[in-house]
Amino acid sequence: CQPGKRHIKPPNRRSPREVQLVEGRPLRSEAATIGTDTNPTYLIRLDHINDRDAALKLRGCVLYSLIEEKVDGLLEEDEYLVSDLVGLNVYLEEHEDGDSNSRSFEDLFVGFIRGVVMGSEMCAIPGLGQDLLEVVLPSIHGGQGDEMVLVPFVPQIVSSVDLDGRMVVINPPKGLLDLSYRREEKVRIKGLLPPARV
């Protein structure tokens, strides 16, 4: 672990906050287990966390590491990093209907992945919620806001993920892509306001 800025997400929050990593190392340092441990544990020290009580308040938090510190070989065949999925193009699966009017590659294009909504953030019961791909649909009318659809990241819908080809192939149930929405960015203006007149 290299010292520097990281982000930590408490279990009851939707977004992470910035923290300063002072130092860190793997808890087990035997040379034989480096790179083979599927669930490595690290001993870290964060800035402004100086006693046991402050450390206990961070129990259950997720600490995000840098992409440069990614350890290859820890992911299973059907596991992906969110950063690997963001930006991939999404296409419909081409069906073998025996129809001579095969759809073109452009007709199969759905959109691109903007983000991933974690199932653990959507459902409080562990294992019940599924991760969702946030897919931006192409703008038909040239509007300002992007229309998006949430596609469940399950094998019944996501048929294949090709990281080298930068594409995801989906087979959505009828009507799923019609459930689009617009993300509205809320802007908060912080500043001094004049006192209220009574």
GROMACS .gro file of N, CA and C in nm, residues 88-94 104-112 135 157 159-160 165-172 177:
model
   87
   88LEU      N    1  -1.793   0.057  -2.151
   88LEU     CA    2  -1.814  -0.048  -2.251
   88LEU      C    3  -1.944  -0.023  -2.327
   89ASN      N    4  -1.943  -0.055  -2.456
   89ASN     CA    5  -2.064  -0.044  -2.538
   89ASN      C    6  -2.153  -0.165  -2.511
   90VAL      N    7  -2.284  -0.143  -2.515
   90VAL     CA    8  -2.382  -0.248  -2.490
   90VAL      C    9  -2.459  -0.276  -2.618
   91TYR      N   10  -2.468  -0.405  -2.654
   91TYR     CA   11  -2.537  -0.447  -2.775
   91TYR      C   12  -2.641  -0.554  -2.741
   92LEU      N   13  -2.747  -0.560  -2.822
   92LEU     CA   14  -2.846  -0.665  -2.808
   92LEU      C   15  -2.791  -0.793  -2.868
   93GLU      N   16  -2.832  -0.905  -2.811
   93GLU     CA   17  -2.791  -1.034  -2.864
   93GLU      C   18  -2.866  -1.060  -2.993
   94GLU      N   19  -2.794  -1.106  -3.095
   94GLU     CA   20  -2.858  -1.134  -3.223
   94GLU      C   21  -2.917  -1.275  -3.217
  104SER      N   22  -2.847  -0.502  -3.853
  104SER     CA   23  -2.709  -0.454  -3.864
  104SER      C   24  -2.652  -0.431  -3.725
  105PHE      N   25  -2.520  -0.417  -3.719
  105PHE     CA   26  -2.450  -0.396  -3.593
  105PHE      C   27  -2.498  -0.268  -3.526
  106GLU      N   28  -2.527  -0.164  -3.606
  106GLU     CA   29  -2.576  -0.037  -3.551
  106GLU      C   30  -2.716  -0.053  -3.491
  107ASP      N   31  -2.798  -0.140  -3.551
  107ASP     CA   32  -2.933  -0.163  -3.499
  107ASP      C   33  -2.930  -0.235  -3.365
  108LEU      N   34  -2.825  -0.311  -3.339
  108LEU     CA   35  -2.814  -0.386  -3.215
  108LEU      C   36  -2.755  -0.301  -3.102
  109PHE      N   37  -2.703  -0.182  -3.134
  109PHE     CA   38  -2.642  -0.096  -3.033
  109PHE      C   39  -2.747  -0.042  -2.937
  110VAL      N   40  -2.723  -0.057  -2.806
  110VAL     CA   41  -2.816  -0.010  -2.704
  110VAL      C   42  -2.766   0.120  -2.643
  111GLY      N   43  -2.638   0.126  -2.607
  111GLY     CA   44  -2.579   0.243  -2.542
  111GLY      C   45  -2.445   0.207  -2.483
  112PHE      N   46  -2.402   0.283  -2.381
  112PHE     CA   47  -2.276   0.252  -2.315
  112PHE      C   48  -2.296   0.255  -2.164
  135VAL      N   49  -2.694   0.200  -1.802
  135VAL     CA   50  -2.666   0.212  -1.946
  135VAL      C   51  -2.726   0.342  -1.999
  157ILE      N   52  -2.960  -1.220  -1.837
  157ILE     CA   53  -2.977  -1.100  -1.919
  157ILE      C   54  -2.846  -1.059  -1.987
  159SER      N   55  -2.546  -1.175  -2.152
  159SER     CA   56  -2.496  -1.300  -2.208
  159SER      C   57  -2.345  -1.307  -2.213
  160SER      N   58  -2.278  -1.195  -2.242
  160SER     CA   59  -2.132  -1.198  -2.248
  160SER      C   60  -2.072  -1.060  -2.222
  165GLY      N   61  -1.278  -0.657  -2.650
  165GLY     CA   62  -1.358  -0.597  -2.756
  165GLY      C   63  -1.437  -0.476  -2.710
  166ARG      N   64  -1.430  -0.443  -2.580
  166ARG     CA   65  -1.498  -0.327  -2.521
  166ARG      C   66  -1.649  -0.332  -2.544
  167MET      N   67  -1.709  -0.451  -2.522
  167MET     CA   68  -1.853  -0.462  -2.544
  167MET      C   69  -1.918  -0.561  -2.448
  168VAL      N   70  -2.046  -0.537  -2.423
  168VAL     CA   71  -2.130  -0.624  -2.342
  168VAL      C   72  -2.251  -0.659  -2.427
  169VAL      N   73  -2.287  -0.787  -2.430
  169VAL     CA   74  -2.403  -0.833  -2.508
  169VAL      C   75  -2.512  -0.871  -2.409
  170ILE      N   76  -2.632  -0.815  -2.432
  170ILE     CA   77  -2.744  -0.842  -2.341
  170ILE      C   78  -2.862  -0.902  -2.416
  171ASN      N   79  -2.944  -0.975  -2.343
  171ASN     CA   80  -3.067  -1.033  -2.394
  171ASN      C   81  -3.178  -0.995  -2.296
  172PRO      N   82  -3.224  -0.867  -2.302
  172PRO     CA   83  -3.321  -0.820  -2.202
  172PRO      C   84  -3.461  -0.874  -2.227
  177LEU      N   85  -3.589  -0.222  -2.171
  177LEU     CA   86  -3.523  -0.103  -2.224
  177LEU      C   87  -3.618   0.016  -2.236
   0.00000   0.00000   0.00000
